Amino acid sequence: MMPVATALAKNLAFWHWYPDLLTKDLTPEQLRWQPEGHDSSIIFATWHTYRAADELVHGMVFQRPSVFAAGGWDRRLPVADTGASPFGNGMTRAQIAALDLDMGELCAYAKAVGDSIVDGLAGMSDADASAELALPFFAEVYPGYDRMSKLDAVAFFAIGHTAEHLGEVQMLKGLMGLKGAPL
């Protein structure tokens, strides 16, 4: 059977490289644009998904400091007010509009997070990967998903959640009259 790290490595590499392609040639105004009735922006959706994957996978699954904390990314991607979580849950429209991050740095951070998750999986035993993890913050929002294996949590946060928000990036591009995905 294929090792867990090998099975997920290609997907992790793709989802942590993809923002490079999706945001290529976008202006700062396009990256920060918020449609009426929708608070998000491309820069926010991208920042949020990788901050969440970093904090949740490194903190809960690998039980080690995030790439953000260990790599000094707070200086490279400064966000003064992150809302209710380190990754932007609960930020207001005005707080999201104020995000002014360098997209090149954000893409480099996304790749660093993906690389670190692949490395973490490579060192994980099958027993550790299948160990159950409690996600009490999901109990009301996603009934039945408040417990999952560590491997499921990696796939959920570093692939599924990332795909969700990069789909949001494609939608925002489409609302601006741009091509969302390259296909």
Coordinates of N, CA and C in Angstrom, one line a residue:
M1 N 0.8 -1.2 0.0 CA 0.0 0.0 0.0 C 0.9 1.3 0.0
M2 N 0.4 2.3 -0.6 CA 1.1 3.6 -0.7 C 1.1 4.3 0.6
P3 N 2.3 4.8 1.0 CA 2.3 5.5 2.3 C 1.4 6.8 2.2
V4 N 0.9 7.1 3.4 CA 0.0 8.3 3.5 C 0.6 9.5 2.9
A5 N 1.8 9.8 3.3 CA 2.4 11.1 2.8 C 2.5 11.1 1.3
T6 N 2.8 10.0 0.7 CA 2.9 9.9 -0.7 C 1.5 10.1 -1.4
A7 N 0.5 9.5 -0.8 CA -0.8 9.6 -1.3 C -1.4 11.0 -1.4
L8 N -1.1 11.8 -0.4 CA -1.6 13.2 -0.3 C -0.6 14.2 -0.8
A9 N 0.6 13.9 -1.0 CA 1.7 14.9 -1.3 C 1.3 15.7 -2.6
K10 N 0.9 15.0 -3.6 CA 0.6 15.7 -4.9 C -0.5 16.7 -4.7
N11 N -1.6 16.3 -4.1 CA -2.7 17.2 -3.8 C -2.3 18.3 -3.0
L12 N -1.6 18.1 -1.9 CA -1.1 19.2 -1.1 C -0.2 20.2 -1.8
A13 N 0.7 19.6 -2.7 CA 1.5 20.5 -3.5 C 0.7 21.4 -4.4
F14 N -0.3 20.8 -5.1 CA -1.2 21.5 -6.0 C -1.9 22.6 -5.2
W15 N -2.6 22.3 -4.2 CA -3.5 23.3 -3.5 C -2.7 24.4 -2.8
H16 N -1.4 24.1 -2.6 CA -0.6 25.1 -1.9 C 0.3 25.9 -2.9
W17 N 0.2 25.5 -4.2 CA 0.8 26.2 -5.3 C -0.3 27.0 -6.1
Y18 N -1.5 26.5 -6.2 CA -2.5 27.1 -7.0 C -2.8 28.6 -6.9
P19 N -2.7 29.2 -5.7 CA -2.9 30.6 -5.7 C -1.9 31.4 -6.6
D20 N -0.7 30.9 -6.8 CA 0.2 31.5 -7.7 C -0.5 31.7 -9.1
L21 N -1.1 30.7 -9.6 CA -1.8 30.7 -10.9 C -3.0 31.6 -10.8
L22 N -3.8 31.4 -9.8 CA -5.1 32.1 -9.7 C -4.9 33.6 -9.6
T23 N -3.9 34.1 -9.0 CA -3.7 35.5 -8.7 C -2.7 36.2 -9.6
K24 N -2.1 35.4 -10.5 CA -1.1 35.9 -11.4 C -1.7 37.1 -12.2
D25 N -1.0 38.2 -12.3 CA -1.4 39.4 -13.0 C -2.6 40.2 -12.5
L26 N -3.0 39.8 -11.3 CA -4.1 40.6 -10.7 C -3.5 41.9 -10.1
T27 N -4.2 43.0 -10.1 CA -3.8 44.3 -9.6 C -4.1 44.3 -8.1
P28 N -3.5 45.1 -7.3 CA -3.8 45.3 -5.9 C -5.3 45.6 -5.7
E29 N -5.9 46.4 -6.6 CA -7.3 46.7 -6.5 C -8.2 45.4 -6.7
Q30 N -7.8 44.6 -7.6 CA -8.6 43.4 -7.9 C -8.4 42.4 -6.7
L31 N -7.2 42.3 -6.1 CA -7.0 41.4 -5.0 C -7.8 41.9 -3.8
R32 N -8.1 43.1 -3.6 CA -8.8 43.7 -2.5 C -10.3 43.9 -2.7
W33 N -10.8 43.8 -4.0 CA -12.1 44.1 -4.3 C -13.1 43.2 -3.6
Q34 N -14.2 43.9 -3.1 CA -15.3 43.2 -2.4 C -16.6 43.5 -3.1
P35 N -17.3 42.5 -3.6 CA -18.6 42.7 -4.2 C -19.6 43.1 -3.2
E36 N -20.6 43.9 -3.7 CA -21.7 44.3 -2.8 C -22.4 43.0 -2.2
G37 N -22.6 43.0 -1.0 CA -23.3 41.9 -0.3 C -22.4 40.7 0.0
H38 N -21.1 40.8 -0.3 CA -20.2 39.7 0.0 C -18.9 40.3 0.6
D39 N -18.6 40.0 1.8 CA -17.5 40.7 2.5 C -16.1 40.3 2.0
S40 N -16.0 39.1 1.5 CA -14.7 38.6 1.2 C -14.0 39.3 0.0
S41 N -12.7 39.1 -0.1 CA -11.9 39.5 -1.2 C -10.9 38.4 -1.5
I42 N -10.3 38.5 -2.7 CA -9.3 37.5 -3.1 C -8.2 37.4 -2.0
I43 N -7.7 38.5 -1.6 CA -6.6 38.5 -0.7 C -7.0 37.9 0.7
F44 N -8.2 38.2 1.1 CA -8.7 37.6 2.4 C -8.9 36.1 2.3
A45 N -9.6 35.7 1.2 CA -9.9 34.3 1.1 C -8.6 33.4 1.0
T46 N -7.6 34.0 0.3 CA -6.3 33.3 0.2 C -5.6 33.3 1.5
W47 N -5.5 34.4 2.2 CA -4.8 34.5 3.5 C -5.5 33.6 4.5
H48 N -6.9 33.7 4.6 CA -7.6 32.9 5.5 C -7.4 31.4 5.4
T49 N -7.5 30.9 4.2 CA -7.4 29.4 4.0 C -6.0 28.9 4.4
Y50 N -5.0 29.6 4.1 CA -3.6 29.1 4.5 C -3.3 29.3 6.0
R51 N -3.8 30.4 6.5 CA -3.6 30.6 8.0 C -4.4 29.6 8.7
A52 N -5.6 29.2 8.3 CA -6.4 28.2 9.0 C -5.7 26.8 8.9
A53 N -5.3 26.5 7.7 CA -4.6 25.2 7.5 C -3.4 25.1 8.4
D54 N -2.6 26.2 8.4 CA -1.4 26.2 9.2 C -1.7 26.0 10.6
E55 N -2.5 26.9 11.2 CA -2.8 26.8 12.6 C -3.5 25.5 13.0
L56 N -4.5 25.1 12.3 CA -5.2 23.9 12.7 C -4.4 22.6 12.5
V57 N -3.8 22.4 11.4 CA -3.0 21.2 11.1 C -1.8 21.1 12.0
H58 N -1.0 22.2 12.1 CA 0.2 22.2 12.9 C -0.2 22.1 14.4
G59 N -1.1 22.9 14.8 CA -1.5 22.9 16.2 C -2.2 21.7 16.7
M60 N -3.2 21.3 16.0 CA -4.1 20.1 16.5 C -3.5 18.8 16.1
V61 N -3.1 18.7 14.8 CA -2.7 17.4 14.3 C -1.2 17.1 14.7
F62 N -0.3 18.0 14.3 CA 1.1 17.7 14.6 C 1.6 18.2 15.9
Q63 N 0.8 19.0 16.6 CA 1.1 19.5 17.9 C 2.5 20.2 18.0
R64 N 2.7 21.1 17.0 CA 3.9 21.9 17.0 C 3.5 23.3 16.5
P65 N 4.4 24.2 16.6 CA 4.1 25.6 16.2 C 3.8 25.7 14.7
S66 N 3.0 26.7 14.4 CA 2.6 26.9 13.0 C 3.8 27.4 12.2
V67 N 3.8 27.3 10.9 CA 4.8 27.9 10.0 C 4.8 29.4 10.2
F68 N 3.6 30.0 10.4 CA 3.5 31.4 10.6 C 4.3 31.9 11.8
A69 N 4.2 31.2 13.0 CA 4.9 31.5 14.2 C 6.4 31.2 14.1
A70 N 6.7 30.0 13.6 CA 8.1 29.5 13.6 C 8.9 30.3 12.5
G71 N 8.3 30.7 11.5 CA 9.0 31.3 10.4 C 9.0 32.8 10.3
G72 N 8.5 33.5 11.3 CA 8.5 35.0 11.3 C 7.5 35.6 10.3
W73 N 6.5 34.8 9.9 CA 5.6 35.3 8.8 C 4.8 36.5 9.3
D74 N 4.7 36.7 10.6 CA 3.9 37.8 11.1 C 4.5 39.2 10.6
R75 N 5.8 39.2 10.4 CA 6.4 40.4 9.8 C 6.2 40.5 8.3
R76 N 6.1 39.4 7.7 CA 5.9 39.4 6.2 C 4.5 39.6 5.8
L77 N 3.6 39.1 6.7 CA 2.1 39.1 6.4 C 1.4 39.7 7.6
P78 N 1.6 41.0 7.9 CA 1.1 41.6 9.1 C -0.4 41.8 9.0
V79 N -1.2 41.3 9.9 CA -2.6 41.6 10.0 C -2.9 42.0 11.5
A80 N -3.2 43.2 11.7 CA -3.3 43.7 13.1 C -4.5 43.1 13.8
D81 N -5.7 43.0 13.2 CA -6.9 42.5 13.8 C -7.4 41.4 13.0
T82 N -7.3 40.2 13.6 CA -7.7 39.0 12.9 C -9.1 38.5 13.2
G83 N -9.8 39.3 13.9 CA -11.2 38.8 14.3 C -11.2 37.8 15.4
A84 N -12.0 36.8 15.4 CA -12.2 35.9 16.5 C -11.2 34.8 16.5
S85 N -10.4 34.6 15.4 CA -9.4 33.6 15.4 C -8.1 34.1 14.7
P86 N -7.0 33.4 14.8 CA -5.8 33.9 14.2 C -5.9 33.9 12.6
F87 N -7.0 33.3 12.1 CA -7.1 33.2 10.7 C -8.3 33.9 10.1
G88 N -8.9 34.9 10.9 CA -9.8 35.8 10.3 C -11.3 35.5 10.5
N89 N -11.7 34.4 11.2 CA -13.1 34.2 11.4 C -13.7 35.4 12.1
G90 N -14.8 35.9 11.7 CA -15.5 37.0 12.3 C -15.0 38.4 11.9
M91 N -14.0 38.5 11.0 CA -13.6 39.8 10.6 C -14.7 40.6 9.9
T92 N -14.8 41.9 10.1 CA -15.8 42.7 9.5 C -15.4 43.0 8.0
R93 N -16.4 43.5 7.3 CA -16.1 44.0 5.9 C -15.0 45.0 5.9
A94 N -15.1 45.9 6.8 CA -14.1 47.0 6.9 C -12.7 46.4 7.2
Q95 N -12.6 45.5 8.1 CA -11.3 44.8 8.5 C -10.8 44.1 7.3
I96 N -11.6 43.4 6.5 CA -11.2 42.7 5.3 C -10.7 43.6 4.3
A97 N -11.4 44.7 4.1 CA -11.0 45.7 3.1 C -9.7 46.3 3.5
A98 N -9.3 46.4 4.7 CA -8.1 47.0 5.2 C -6.9 46.1 4.9
L99 N -7.1 44.8 4.6 CA -6.0 43.9 4.4 C -5.2 44.4 3.2
D100 N -3.9 44.6 3.4 CA -3.0 45.0 2.3 C -1.8 44.2 2.4
L101 N -1.8 43.0 1.9 CA -0.7 42.0 1.9 C -0.1 41.9 0.6
D102 N 1.2 41.6 0.6 CA 1.9 41.3 -0.7 C 1.6 39.9 -1.2
M103 N 1.0 39.8 -2.4 CA 0.5 38.5 -2.9 C 1.7 37.5 -3.1
G104 N 2.9 38.0 -3.5 CA 4.0 37.2 -3.6 C 4.4 36.5 -2.3
E105 N 4.4 37.3 -1.2 CA 4.6 36.8 0.1 C 3.6 35.8 0.5
L106 N 2.3 36.1 0.2 CA 1.2 35.2 0.6 C 1.3 33.8 -0.1
C107 N 1.7 33.9 -1.4 CA 1.9 32.6 -2.2 C 3.1 31.9 -1.6
A108 N 4.2 32.6 -1.2 CA 5.3 31.9 -0.6 C 4.9 31.2 0.7
Y109 N 4.1 31.9 1.5 CA 3.6 31.3 2.7 C 2.8 30.1 2.5
A110 N 1.9 30.2 1.5 CA 1.0 29.0 1.1 C 1.9 27.8 0.8
K111 N 2.9 28.0 0.0 CA 3.8 26.9 -0.3 C 4.6 26.4 0.9
A112 N 5.0 27.3 1.7 CA 5.7 26.8 3.0 C 4.8 26.0 3.9
V113 N 3.5 26.4 4.0 CA 2.6 25.6 4.8 C 2.4 24.2 4.1
G114 N 2.2 24.2 2.8 CA 2.0 22.9 2.2 C 3.2 22.0 2.3
D115 N 4.4 22.6 2.2 CA 5.7 21.8 2.3 C 5.8 21.2 3.7
S116 N 5.4 22.1 4.7 CA 5.5 21.6 6.1 C 4.5 20.5 6.4
I117 N 3.3 20.6 5.9 CA 2.3 19.6 6.1 C 2.8 18.3 5.5
V118 N 3.3 18.3 4.3 CA 3.9 17.1 3.6 C 5.0 16.5 4.5
D119 N 5.9 17.3 5.0 CA 6.9 16.8 5.9 C 6.3 16.2 7.1
G120 N 5.3 16.8 7.7 CA 4.7 16.3 8.9 C 4.0 14.9 8.7
L121 N 3.4 14.8 7.5 CA 2.8 13.5 7.2 C 3.8 12.5 7.0
A122 N 4.9 12.8 6.4 CA 6.0 11.8 6.1 C 6.5 11.2 7.4
G123 N 6.5 12.0 8.5 CA 6.9 11.4 9.8 C 5.8 10.8 10.6
M124 N 4.6 10.7 10.1 CA 3.5 10.2 10.9 C 3.3 8.7 10.7
S125 N 3.2 8.0 11.7 CA 2.9 6.6 11.6 C 1.4 6.3 11.3
D126 N 1.1 5.1 10.8 CA -0.3 4.8 10.4 C -1.1 4.9 11.7
A127 N -0.6 4.5 12.8 CA -1.4 4.6 14.1 C -1.7 6.0 14.4
D128 N -0.7 6.9 14.3 CA -0.9 8.3 14.6 C -1.9 8.9 13.6
A129 N -1.7 8.6 12.4 CA -2.6 9.1 11.3 C -4.1 8.8 11.6
S130 N -4.3 7.6 12.1 CA -5.7 7.1 12.4 C -6.2 7.5 13.8
A131 N -5.4 8.1 14.6 CA -5.8 8.5 15.9 C -7.0 9.5 15.8
E132 N -7.9 9.4 16.7 CA -9.1 10.3 16.6 C -8.8 11.7 17.2
L133 N -9.3 12.7 16.6 CA -9.1 14.1 17.0 C -10.5 14.7 17.2
A134 N -10.6 15.4 18.4 CA -11.9 16.1 18.7 C -11.9 17.5 18.1
L135 N -13.0 17.9 17.4 CA -13.1 19.2 16.8 C -14.4 19.8 17.4
P136 N -14.4 20.2 18.6 CA -15.7 20.6 19.3 C -16.3 21.8 18.6
F137 N -15.5 22.7 18.0 CA -16.0 23.9 17.3 C -16.9 23.5 16.1
F138 N -16.9 22.3 15.7 CA -17.7 21.8 14.5 C -19.0 21.3 15.0
A139 N -19.2 21.0 16.2 CA -20.4 20.3 16.7 C -21.7 20.9 16.2
E140 N -21.9 22.2 16.3 CA -23.1 22.9 15.9 C -23.1 23.2 14.4
V141 N -22.0 23.6 13.9 CA -21.9 24.1 12.5 C -22.0 22.9 11.5
Y142 N -21.2 21.8 11.8 CA -21.1 20.7 10.9 C -21.4 19.4 11.8
P143 N -22.7 19.2 12.1 CA -23.0 18.0 12.9 C -22.4 16.7 12.3
G144 N -21.9 15.9 13.2 CA -21.3 14.6 12.8 C -19.8 14.7 12.4
Y145 N -19.3 15.9 12.3 CA -17.9 16.1 11.9 C -17.0 16.7 13.0
D146 N -17.5 16.5 14.2 CA -16.8 17.1 15.4 C -15.7 16.1 15.9
R147 N -15.6 14.9 15.2 CA -14.5 14.0 15.5 C -14.1 13.4 14.2
M148 N -12.8 13.3 14.0 CA -12.3 12.6 12.8 C -10.8 12.2 13.1
S149 N -10.3 11.4 12.2 CA -8.9 11.0 12.4 C -8.0 12.1 12.1
K150 N -6.8 12.0 12.5 CA -5.8 13.1 12.2 C -5.6 13.2 10.7
L151 N -5.6 12.1 10.0 CA -5.4 12.2 8.6 C -6.6 12.8 7.9
D152 N -7.8 12.5 8.4 CA -9.0 13.2 7.9 C -8.9 14.7 8.1
A153 N -8.5 15.1 9.3 CA -8.3 16.5 9.6 C -7.4 17.2 8.6
V154 N -6.2 16.5 8.3 CA -5.3 17.1 7.4 C -6.0 17.3 6.0
A155 N -6.6 16.3 5.5 CA -7.3 16.4 4.2 C -8.4 17.4 4.3
F156 N -9.2 17.5 5.4 CA -10.3 18.4 5.5 C -9.8 19.9 5.4
F157 N -8.8 20.2 6.3 CA -8.3 21.6 6.4 C -7.3 22.0 5.3
A158 N -6.4 21.1 4.9 CA -5.3 21.5 4.0 C -5.7 21.2 2.5
I159 N -6.8 20.5 2.3 CA -7.2 20.3 0.9 C -8.6 20.7 0.7
G160 N -9.6 20.2 1.5 CA -11.0 20.5 1.3 C -11.3 22.0 1.6
H161 N -10.9 22.5 2.7 CA -11.1 23.9 3.1 C -10.4 24.8 2.1
T162 N -9.2 24.4 1.7 CA -8.5 25.2 0.8 C -9.2 25.3 -0.6
A163 N -9.6 24.1 -1.1 CA -10.4 24.1 -2.3 C -11.6 25.0 -2.2
E164 N -12.3 24.9 -1.1 CA -13.5 25.8 -0.9 C -13.2 27.2 -1.1
H165 N -12.1 27.7 -0.5 CA -11.8 29.1 -0.5 C -11.1 29.5 -1.9
L166 N -10.4 28.6 -2.5 CA -9.9 29.0 -3.8 C -11.0 29.0 -4.8
G167 N -12.1 28.2 -4.6 CA -13.3 28.3 -5.4 C -13.9 29.7 -5.3
E168 N -13.9 30.2 -4.0 CA -14.3 31.5 -3.8 C -13.5 32.6 -4.5
V169 N -12.2 32.4 -4.6 CA -11.3 33.3 -5.4 C -11.8 33.2 -6.8
Q170 N -12.0 32.1 -7.4 CA -12.5 32.0 -8.7 C -13.8 32.7 -9.0
M171 N -14.7 32.6 -8.0 CA -16.0 33.2 -8.1 C -15.8 34.8 -8.1
L172 N -14.9 35.3 -7.2 CA -14.7 36.7 -7.1 C -14.1 37.2 -8.5
K173 N -13.2 36.4 -9.0 CA -12.6 36.8 -10.3 C -13.7 36.8 -11.4
G174 N -14.6 35.9 -11.4 CA -15.7 35.8 -12.3 C -16.6 37.0 -12.2
L175 N -16.9 37.4 -10.9 CA -17.7 38.6 -10.7 C -17.1 39.9 -11.2
M176 N -15.8 39.9 -11.3 CA -15.1 41.0 -11.9 C -15.0 40.9 -13.4
G177 N -15.5 39.9 -14.0 CA -15.5 39.7 -15.4 C -14.2 39.0 -15.9
L178 N -13.5 38.4 -15.0 CA -12.2 37.7 -15.3 C -12.5 36.2 -15.4
K179 N -11.6 35.5 -16.0 CA -11.7 34.1 -16.0 C -11.3 33.5 -14.7
G180 N -12.1 32.7 -14.1 CA -11.9 32.2 -12.8 C -10.8 31.2 -12.7
A181 N -11.0 30.1 -13.4 CA -10.0 29.0 -13.4 C -9.4 28.9 -14.8
P182 N -8.2 28.3 -14.9 CA -7.5 28.3 -16.2 C -8.2 27.4 -17.3
L183 N -9.0 26.5 -16.9 CA -9.7 25.6 -17.8 C -11.0 26.1 -18.3

